[in-house]
PDB file of C-alpha atoms in Angstrom:
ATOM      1  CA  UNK A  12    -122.260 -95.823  -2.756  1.00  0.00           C
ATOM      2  CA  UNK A  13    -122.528 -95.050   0.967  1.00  0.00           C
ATOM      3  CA  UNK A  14    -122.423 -91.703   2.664  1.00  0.00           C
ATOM      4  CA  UNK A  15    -119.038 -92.602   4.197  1.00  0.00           C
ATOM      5  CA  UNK A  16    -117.388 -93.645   0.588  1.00  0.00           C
ATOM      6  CA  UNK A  17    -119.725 -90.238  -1.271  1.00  0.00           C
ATOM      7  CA  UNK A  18    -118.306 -87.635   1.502  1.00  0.00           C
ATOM      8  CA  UNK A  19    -114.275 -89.573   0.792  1.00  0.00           C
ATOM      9  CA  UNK A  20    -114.765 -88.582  -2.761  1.00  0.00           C
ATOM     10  CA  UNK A  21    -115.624 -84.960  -2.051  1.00  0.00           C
ATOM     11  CA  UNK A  22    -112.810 -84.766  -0.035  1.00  0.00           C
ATOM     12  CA  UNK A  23    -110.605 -86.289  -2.740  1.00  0.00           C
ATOM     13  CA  UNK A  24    -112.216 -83.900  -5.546  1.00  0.00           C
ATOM     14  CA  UNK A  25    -111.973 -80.788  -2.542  1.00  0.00           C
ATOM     15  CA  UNK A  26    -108.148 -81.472  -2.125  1.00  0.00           C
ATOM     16  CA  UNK A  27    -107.541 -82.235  -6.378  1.00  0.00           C
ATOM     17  CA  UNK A  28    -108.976 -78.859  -7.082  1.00  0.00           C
ATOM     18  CA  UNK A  29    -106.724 -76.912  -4.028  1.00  0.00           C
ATOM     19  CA  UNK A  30    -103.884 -78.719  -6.160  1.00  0.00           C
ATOM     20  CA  UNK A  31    -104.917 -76.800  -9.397  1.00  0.00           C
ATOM     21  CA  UNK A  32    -105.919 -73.606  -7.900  1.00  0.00           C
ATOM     22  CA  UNK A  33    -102.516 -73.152  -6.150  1.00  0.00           C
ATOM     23  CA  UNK A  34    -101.068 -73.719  -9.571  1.00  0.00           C
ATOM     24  CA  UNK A  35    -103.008 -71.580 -10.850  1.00  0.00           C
ATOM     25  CA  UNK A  36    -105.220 -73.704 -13.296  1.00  0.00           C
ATOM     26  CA  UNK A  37    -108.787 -72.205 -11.866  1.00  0.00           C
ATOM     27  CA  UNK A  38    -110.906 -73.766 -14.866  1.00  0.00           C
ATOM     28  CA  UNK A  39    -109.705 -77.097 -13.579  1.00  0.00           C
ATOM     29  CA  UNK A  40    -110.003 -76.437  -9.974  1.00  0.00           C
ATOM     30  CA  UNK A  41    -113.570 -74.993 -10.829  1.00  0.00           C
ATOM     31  CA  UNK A  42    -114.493 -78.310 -12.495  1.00  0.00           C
ATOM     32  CA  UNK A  43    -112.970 -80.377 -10.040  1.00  0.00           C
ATOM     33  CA  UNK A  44    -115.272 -78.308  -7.005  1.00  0.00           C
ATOM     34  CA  UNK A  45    -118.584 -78.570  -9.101  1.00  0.00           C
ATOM     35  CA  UNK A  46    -117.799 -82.620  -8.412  1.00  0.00           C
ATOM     36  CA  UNK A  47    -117.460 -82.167  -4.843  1.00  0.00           C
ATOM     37  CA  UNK A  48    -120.279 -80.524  -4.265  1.00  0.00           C
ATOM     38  CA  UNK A  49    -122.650 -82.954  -6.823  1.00  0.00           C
ATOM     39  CA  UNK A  50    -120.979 -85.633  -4.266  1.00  0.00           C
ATOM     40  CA  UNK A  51    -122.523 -83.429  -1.433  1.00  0.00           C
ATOM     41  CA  UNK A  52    -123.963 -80.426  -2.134  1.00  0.00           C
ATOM     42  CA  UNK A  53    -123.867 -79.192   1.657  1.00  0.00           C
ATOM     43  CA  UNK A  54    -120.083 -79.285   1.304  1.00  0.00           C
ATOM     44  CA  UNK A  55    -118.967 -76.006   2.820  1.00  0.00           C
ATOM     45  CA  UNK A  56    -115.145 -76.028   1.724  1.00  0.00           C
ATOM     46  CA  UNK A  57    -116.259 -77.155  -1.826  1.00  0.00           C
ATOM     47  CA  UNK A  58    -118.722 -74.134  -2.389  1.00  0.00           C
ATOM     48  CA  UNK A  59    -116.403 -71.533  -0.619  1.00  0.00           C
ATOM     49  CA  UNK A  60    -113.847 -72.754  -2.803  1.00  0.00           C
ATOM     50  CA  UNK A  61    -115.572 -72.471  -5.727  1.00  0.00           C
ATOM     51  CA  UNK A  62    -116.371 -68.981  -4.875  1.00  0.00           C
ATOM     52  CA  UNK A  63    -113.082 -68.336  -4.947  1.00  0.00           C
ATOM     53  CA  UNK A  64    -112.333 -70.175  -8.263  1.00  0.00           C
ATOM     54  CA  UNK A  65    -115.336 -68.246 -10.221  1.00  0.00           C
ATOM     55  CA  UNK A  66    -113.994 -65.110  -8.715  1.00  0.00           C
ATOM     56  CA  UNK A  67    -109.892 -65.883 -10.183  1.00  0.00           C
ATOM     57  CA  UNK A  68    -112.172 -66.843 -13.414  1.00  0.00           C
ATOM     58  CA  UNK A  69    -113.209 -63.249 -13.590  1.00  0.00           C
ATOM     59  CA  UNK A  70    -117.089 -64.394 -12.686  1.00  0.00           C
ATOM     60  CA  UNK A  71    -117.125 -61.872  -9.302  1.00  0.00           C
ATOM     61  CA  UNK A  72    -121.027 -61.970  -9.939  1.00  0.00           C
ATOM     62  CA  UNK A  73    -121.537 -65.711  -9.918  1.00  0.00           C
ATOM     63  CA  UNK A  74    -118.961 -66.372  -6.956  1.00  0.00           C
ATOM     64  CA  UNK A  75    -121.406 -63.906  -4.925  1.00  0.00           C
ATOM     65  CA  UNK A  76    -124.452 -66.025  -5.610  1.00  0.00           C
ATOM     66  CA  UNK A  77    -122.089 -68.812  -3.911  1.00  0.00           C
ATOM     67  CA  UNK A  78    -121.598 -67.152  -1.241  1.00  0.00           C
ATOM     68  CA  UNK A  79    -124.979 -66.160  -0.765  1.00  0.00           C
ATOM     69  CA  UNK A  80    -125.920 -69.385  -0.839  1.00  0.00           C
ATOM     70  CA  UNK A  81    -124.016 -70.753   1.943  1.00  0.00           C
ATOM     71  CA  UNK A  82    -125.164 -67.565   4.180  1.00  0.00           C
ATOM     72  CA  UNK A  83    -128.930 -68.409   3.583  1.00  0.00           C
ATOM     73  CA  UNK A  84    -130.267 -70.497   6.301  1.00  0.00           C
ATOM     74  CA  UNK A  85    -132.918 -71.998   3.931  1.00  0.00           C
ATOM     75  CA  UNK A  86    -129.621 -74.184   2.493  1.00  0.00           C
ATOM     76  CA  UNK A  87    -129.335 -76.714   5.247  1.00  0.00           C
ATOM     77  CA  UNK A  88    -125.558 -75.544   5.582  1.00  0.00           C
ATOM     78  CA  UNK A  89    -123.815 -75.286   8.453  1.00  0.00           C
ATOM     79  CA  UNK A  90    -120.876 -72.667   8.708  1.00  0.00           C
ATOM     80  CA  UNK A  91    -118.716 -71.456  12.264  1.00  0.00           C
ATOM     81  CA  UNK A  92    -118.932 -67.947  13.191  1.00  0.00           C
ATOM     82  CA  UNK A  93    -114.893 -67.963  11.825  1.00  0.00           C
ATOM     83  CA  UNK A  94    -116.133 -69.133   8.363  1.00  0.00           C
ATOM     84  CA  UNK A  95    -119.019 -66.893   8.166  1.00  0.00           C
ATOM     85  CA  UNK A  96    -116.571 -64.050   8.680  1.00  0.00           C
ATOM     86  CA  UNK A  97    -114.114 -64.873   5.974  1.00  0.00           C
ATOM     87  CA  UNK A  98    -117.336 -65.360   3.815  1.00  0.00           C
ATOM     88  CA  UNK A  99    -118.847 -62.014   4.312  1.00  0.00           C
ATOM     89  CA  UNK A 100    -114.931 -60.815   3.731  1.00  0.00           C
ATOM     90  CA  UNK A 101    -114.724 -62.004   0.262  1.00  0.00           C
ATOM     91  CA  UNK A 102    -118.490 -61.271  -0.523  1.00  0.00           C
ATOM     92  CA  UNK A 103    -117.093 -57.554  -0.030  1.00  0.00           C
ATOM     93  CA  UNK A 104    -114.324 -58.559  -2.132  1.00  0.00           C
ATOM     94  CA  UNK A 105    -116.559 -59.650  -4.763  1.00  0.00           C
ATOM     95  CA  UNK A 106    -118.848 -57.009  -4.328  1.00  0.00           C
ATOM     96  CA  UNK A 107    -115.842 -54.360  -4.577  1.00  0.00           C
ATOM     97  CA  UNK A 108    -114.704 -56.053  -7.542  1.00  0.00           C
ATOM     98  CA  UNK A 109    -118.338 -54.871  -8.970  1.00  0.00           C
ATOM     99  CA  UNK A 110    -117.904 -51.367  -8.056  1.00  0.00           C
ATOM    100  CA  UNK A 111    -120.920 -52.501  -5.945  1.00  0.00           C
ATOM    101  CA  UNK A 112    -119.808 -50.236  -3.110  1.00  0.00           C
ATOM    102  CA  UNK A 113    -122.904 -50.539  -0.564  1.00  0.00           C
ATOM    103  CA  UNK A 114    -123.032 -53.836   0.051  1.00  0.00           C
ATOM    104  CA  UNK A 115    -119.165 -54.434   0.183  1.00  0.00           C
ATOM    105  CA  UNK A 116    -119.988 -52.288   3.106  1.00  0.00           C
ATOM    106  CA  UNK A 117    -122.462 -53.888   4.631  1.00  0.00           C
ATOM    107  CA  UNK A 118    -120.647 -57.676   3.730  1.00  0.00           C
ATOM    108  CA  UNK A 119    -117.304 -56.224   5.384  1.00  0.00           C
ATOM    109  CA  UNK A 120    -119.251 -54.675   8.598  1.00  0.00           C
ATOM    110  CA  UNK A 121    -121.446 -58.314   8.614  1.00  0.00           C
ATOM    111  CA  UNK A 122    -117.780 -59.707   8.823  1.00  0.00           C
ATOM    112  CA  UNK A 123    -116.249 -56.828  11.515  1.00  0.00           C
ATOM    113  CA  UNK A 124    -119.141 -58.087  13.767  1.00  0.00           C
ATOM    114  CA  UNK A 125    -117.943 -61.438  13.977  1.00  0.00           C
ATOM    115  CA  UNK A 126    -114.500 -60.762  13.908  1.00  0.00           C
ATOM    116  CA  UNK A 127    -113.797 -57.234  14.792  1.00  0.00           C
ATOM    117  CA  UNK A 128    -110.186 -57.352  14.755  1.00  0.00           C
ATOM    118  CA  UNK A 129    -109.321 -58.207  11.388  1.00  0.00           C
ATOM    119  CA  UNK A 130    -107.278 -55.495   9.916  1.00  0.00           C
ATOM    120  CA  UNK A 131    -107.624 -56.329   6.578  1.00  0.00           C
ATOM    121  CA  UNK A 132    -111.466 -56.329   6.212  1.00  0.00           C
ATOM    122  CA  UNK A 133    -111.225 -52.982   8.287  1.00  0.00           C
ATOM    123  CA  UNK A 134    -109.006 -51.533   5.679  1.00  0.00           C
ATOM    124  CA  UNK A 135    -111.437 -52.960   3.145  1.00  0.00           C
ATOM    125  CA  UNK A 136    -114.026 -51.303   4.982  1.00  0.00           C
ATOM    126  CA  UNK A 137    -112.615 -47.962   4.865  1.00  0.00           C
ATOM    127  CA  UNK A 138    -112.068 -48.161   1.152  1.00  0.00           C
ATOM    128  CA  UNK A 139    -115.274 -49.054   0.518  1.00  0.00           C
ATOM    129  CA  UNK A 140    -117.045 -46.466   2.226  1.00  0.00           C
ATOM    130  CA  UNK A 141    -114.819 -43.930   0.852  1.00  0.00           C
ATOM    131  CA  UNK A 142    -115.870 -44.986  -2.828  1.00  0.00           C
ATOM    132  CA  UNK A 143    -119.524 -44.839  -1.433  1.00  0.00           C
ATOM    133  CA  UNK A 144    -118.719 -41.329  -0.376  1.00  0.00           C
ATOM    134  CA  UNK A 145    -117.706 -40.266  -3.488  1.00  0.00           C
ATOM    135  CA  UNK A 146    -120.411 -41.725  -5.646  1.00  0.00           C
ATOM    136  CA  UNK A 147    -122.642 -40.348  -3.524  1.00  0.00           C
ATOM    137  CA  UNK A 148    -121.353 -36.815  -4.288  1.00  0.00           C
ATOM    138  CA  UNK A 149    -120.803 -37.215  -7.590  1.00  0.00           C
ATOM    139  CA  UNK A 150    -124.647 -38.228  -7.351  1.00  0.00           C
ATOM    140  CA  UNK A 151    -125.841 -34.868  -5.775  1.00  0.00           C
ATOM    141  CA  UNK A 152    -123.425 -33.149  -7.853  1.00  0.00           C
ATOM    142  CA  UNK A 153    -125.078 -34.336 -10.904  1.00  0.00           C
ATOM    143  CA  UNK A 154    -128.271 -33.868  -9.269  1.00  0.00           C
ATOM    144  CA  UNK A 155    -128.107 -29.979  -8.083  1.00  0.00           C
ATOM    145  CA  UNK A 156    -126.260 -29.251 -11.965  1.00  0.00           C
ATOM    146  CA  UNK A 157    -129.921 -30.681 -13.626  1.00  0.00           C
ATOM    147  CA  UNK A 158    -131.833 -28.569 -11.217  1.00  0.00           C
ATOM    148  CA  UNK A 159    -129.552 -25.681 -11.521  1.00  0.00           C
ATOM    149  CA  UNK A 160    -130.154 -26.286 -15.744  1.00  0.00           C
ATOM    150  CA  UNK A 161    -133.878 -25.994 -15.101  1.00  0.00           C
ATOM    151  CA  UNK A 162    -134.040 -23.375 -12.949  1.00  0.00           C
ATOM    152  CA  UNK A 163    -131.457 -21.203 -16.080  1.00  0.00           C
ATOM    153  CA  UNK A 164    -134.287 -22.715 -18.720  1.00  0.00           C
ATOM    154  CA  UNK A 165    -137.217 -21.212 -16.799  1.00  0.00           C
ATOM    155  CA  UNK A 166    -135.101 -17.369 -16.096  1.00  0.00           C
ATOM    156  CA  UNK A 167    -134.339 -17.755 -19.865  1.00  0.00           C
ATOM    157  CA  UNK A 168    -137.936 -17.925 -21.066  1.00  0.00           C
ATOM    158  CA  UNK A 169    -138.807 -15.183 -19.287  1.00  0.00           C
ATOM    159  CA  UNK A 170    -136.030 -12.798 -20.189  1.00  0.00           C
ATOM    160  CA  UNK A 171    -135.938 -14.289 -23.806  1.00  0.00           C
ATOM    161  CA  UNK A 172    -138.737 -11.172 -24.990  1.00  0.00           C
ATOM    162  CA  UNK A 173    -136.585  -8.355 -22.598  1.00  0.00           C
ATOM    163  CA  UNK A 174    -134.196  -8.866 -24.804  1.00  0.00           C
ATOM    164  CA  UNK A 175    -135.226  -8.957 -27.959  1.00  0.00           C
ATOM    165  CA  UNK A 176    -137.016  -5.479 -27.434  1.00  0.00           C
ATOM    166  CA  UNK A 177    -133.386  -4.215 -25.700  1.00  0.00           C
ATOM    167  CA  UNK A 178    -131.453  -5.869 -28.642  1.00  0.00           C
ATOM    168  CA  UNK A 179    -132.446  -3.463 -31.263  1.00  0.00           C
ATOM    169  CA  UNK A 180    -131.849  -0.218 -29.166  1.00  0.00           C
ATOM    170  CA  UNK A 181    -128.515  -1.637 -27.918  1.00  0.00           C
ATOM    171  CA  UNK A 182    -127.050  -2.476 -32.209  1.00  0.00           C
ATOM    172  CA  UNK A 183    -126.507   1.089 -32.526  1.00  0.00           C
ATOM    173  CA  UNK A 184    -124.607   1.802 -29.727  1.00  0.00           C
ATOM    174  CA  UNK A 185    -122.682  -1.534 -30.049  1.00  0.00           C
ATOM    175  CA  UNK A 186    -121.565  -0.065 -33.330  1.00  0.00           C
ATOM    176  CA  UNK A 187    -120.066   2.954 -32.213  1.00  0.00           C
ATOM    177  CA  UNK A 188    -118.158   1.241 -29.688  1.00  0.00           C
ATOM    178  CA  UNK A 189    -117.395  -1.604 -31.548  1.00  0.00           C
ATOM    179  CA  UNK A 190    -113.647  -0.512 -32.024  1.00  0.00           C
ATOM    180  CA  UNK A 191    -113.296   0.414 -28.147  1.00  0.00           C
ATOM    181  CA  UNK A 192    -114.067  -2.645 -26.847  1.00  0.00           C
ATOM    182  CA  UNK A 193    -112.873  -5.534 -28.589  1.00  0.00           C
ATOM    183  CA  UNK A 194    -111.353  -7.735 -26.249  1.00  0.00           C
ATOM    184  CA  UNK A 195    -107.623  -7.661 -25.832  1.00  0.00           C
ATOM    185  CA  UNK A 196    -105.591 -10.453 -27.509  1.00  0.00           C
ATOM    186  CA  UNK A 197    -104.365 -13.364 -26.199  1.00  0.00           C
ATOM    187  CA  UNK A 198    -100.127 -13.591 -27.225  1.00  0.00           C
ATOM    188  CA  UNK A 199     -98.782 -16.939 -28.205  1.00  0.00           C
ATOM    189  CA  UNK A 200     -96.759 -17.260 -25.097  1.00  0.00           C
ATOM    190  CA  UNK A 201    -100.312 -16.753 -22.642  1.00  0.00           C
ATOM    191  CA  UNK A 202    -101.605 -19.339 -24.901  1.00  0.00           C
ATOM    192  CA  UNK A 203     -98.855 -22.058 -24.507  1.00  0.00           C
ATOM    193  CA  UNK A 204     -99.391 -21.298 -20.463  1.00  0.00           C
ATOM    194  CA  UNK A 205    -102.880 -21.548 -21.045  1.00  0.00           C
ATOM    195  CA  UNK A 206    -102.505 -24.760 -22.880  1.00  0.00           C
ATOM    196  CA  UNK A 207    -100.046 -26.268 -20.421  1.00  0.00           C
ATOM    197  CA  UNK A 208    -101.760 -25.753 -16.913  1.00  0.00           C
ATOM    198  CA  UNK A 209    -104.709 -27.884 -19.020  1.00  0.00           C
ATOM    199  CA  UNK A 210    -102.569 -30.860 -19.351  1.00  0.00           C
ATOM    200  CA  UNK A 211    -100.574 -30.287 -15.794  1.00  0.00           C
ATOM    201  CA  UNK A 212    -104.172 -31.095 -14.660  1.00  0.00           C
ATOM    202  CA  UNK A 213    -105.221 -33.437 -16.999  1.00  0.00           C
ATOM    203  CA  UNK A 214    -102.383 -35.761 -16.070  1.00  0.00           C
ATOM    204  CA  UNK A 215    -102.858 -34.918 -12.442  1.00  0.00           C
ATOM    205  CA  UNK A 216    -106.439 -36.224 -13.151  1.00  0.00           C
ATOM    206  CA  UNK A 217    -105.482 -39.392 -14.631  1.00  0.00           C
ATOM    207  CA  UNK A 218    -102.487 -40.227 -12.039  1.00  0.00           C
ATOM    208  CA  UNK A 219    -105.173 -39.900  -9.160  1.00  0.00           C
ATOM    209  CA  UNK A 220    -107.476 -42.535 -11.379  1.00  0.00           C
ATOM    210  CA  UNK A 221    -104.716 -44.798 -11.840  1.00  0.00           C
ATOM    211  CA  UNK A 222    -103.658 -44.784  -8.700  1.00  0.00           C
ATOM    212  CA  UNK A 223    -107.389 -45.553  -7.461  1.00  0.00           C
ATOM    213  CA  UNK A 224    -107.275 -48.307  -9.551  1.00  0.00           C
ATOM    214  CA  UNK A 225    -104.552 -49.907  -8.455  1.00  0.00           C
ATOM    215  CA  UNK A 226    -105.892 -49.909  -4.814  1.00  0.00           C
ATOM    216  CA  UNK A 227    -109.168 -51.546  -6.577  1.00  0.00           C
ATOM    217  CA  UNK A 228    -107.237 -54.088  -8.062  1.00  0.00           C
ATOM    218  CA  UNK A 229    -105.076 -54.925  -4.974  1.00  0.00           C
ATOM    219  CA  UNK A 230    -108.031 -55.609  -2.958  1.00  0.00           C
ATOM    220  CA  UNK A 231    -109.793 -58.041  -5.130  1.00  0.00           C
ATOM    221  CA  UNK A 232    -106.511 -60.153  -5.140  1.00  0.00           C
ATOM    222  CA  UNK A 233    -106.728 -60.854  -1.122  1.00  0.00           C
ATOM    223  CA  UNK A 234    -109.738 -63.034  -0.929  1.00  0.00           C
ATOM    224  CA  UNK A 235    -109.759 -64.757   2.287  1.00  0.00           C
ATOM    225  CA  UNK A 236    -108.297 -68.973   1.729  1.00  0.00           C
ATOM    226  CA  UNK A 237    -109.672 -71.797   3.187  1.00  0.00           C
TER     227      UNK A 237
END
């Protein structure tokens, strides 16, 4: 077959598999863009495309690896600075999708550079790095409560013999005043309050993680078409 008729059939397989991924049939389309590109494996549409097929297919890591590939200089392919942008774009998407939240940064500022007016990947951006942000806290959180734990272990140790030796002098007195100061009880009515500001901020809790998801979700759906 020569190159002219191989790179016609790419096309034809390229264009077959649009068809089924607009009507939503993405295992089709997928199988119909692995053709293309064993026509002609430096096919840029076909491989951005299938990207985009294995990401619909709920494969976000394996349409990053596509993507990758076409970045990589040692592939032979050759992109425009406007495709390399919409590339990094959805390699944040797909990284995002991951909960991978550095490098959706770094994909959606590789993108920025090229095309620095694109409001979406800005917004995309933003999101990003405020999900970095707070992993990152919840990271030095985590990390100052385990040396805070340590640091109690260590006083605990050494006051553990203090008060043993304090513990017997302090029984008798305890038992004199063991009438005087019982704590005061709690009335049913303090404990429904009690138990109702819990779930007030329980469900405030989980309407703040729903909505976060939501966001999440929205953002994976805008991957950038060919």
């Amino acid at each position: 077959m020569s190159s002219l008729a191989s790179a016609q059939k790419e096309r034809w397989d390229v264009r077959k598999g649009n068809r089924l991924y607009n009507k939503g049939e993405y295992q089709q389309a997928e199988i119909n863009y692995r053709k293309a590109l064993g026509k002609d494996s430096l096919s840029v549409k076909a491989r951005y495309n299938l990207a985009n097929v294995l990401y619909r297919n709920q494969n976000a890591a394996a349409a990053e690896q596509e993507v990758s590939r076409l970045l990589s200089d040692s592939t032979g392919v050759s992109i425009t600075d406007n495709d390399a942008a919409n590339i990094f774009h959805n390699k944040g998407n797909y990284s995002l999708s991951q909960k991978k939240w550095s490098e959706a940064v770094e994909s959606y500022k590789n993108s920025l550079r090229i095309n620095p007016s694109d409001m979406e990947t800005k917004s995309n951006l933003a999101y990003a790095q405020k999900m970095l942000q707070n992993e990152q806290d919840k990271n030095q959180n985590n990390d100052q409560n385990k040396d805070q734990n340590k640091d109690q272990d260590k006083d605990q140790n050494k006051d553990d013999n203090k008060d043993q030796n304090q513990d017997q002098n302090k029984e008798q007195n305890n038992d004199q005043k063991q009438n005087q100061n019982q704590p005061p009880k709690i009335t049913p009515q303090a404990a429904q309050q009690m138990l109702q500001a819990i779930q007030n901020k329980e469900n405030e809790t989980q309407d703040k993680v729903k909505k976060e998801k939501a966001k999440l979700y929205e953002r994976q759906q805008r991957e950038k078409n060919w």
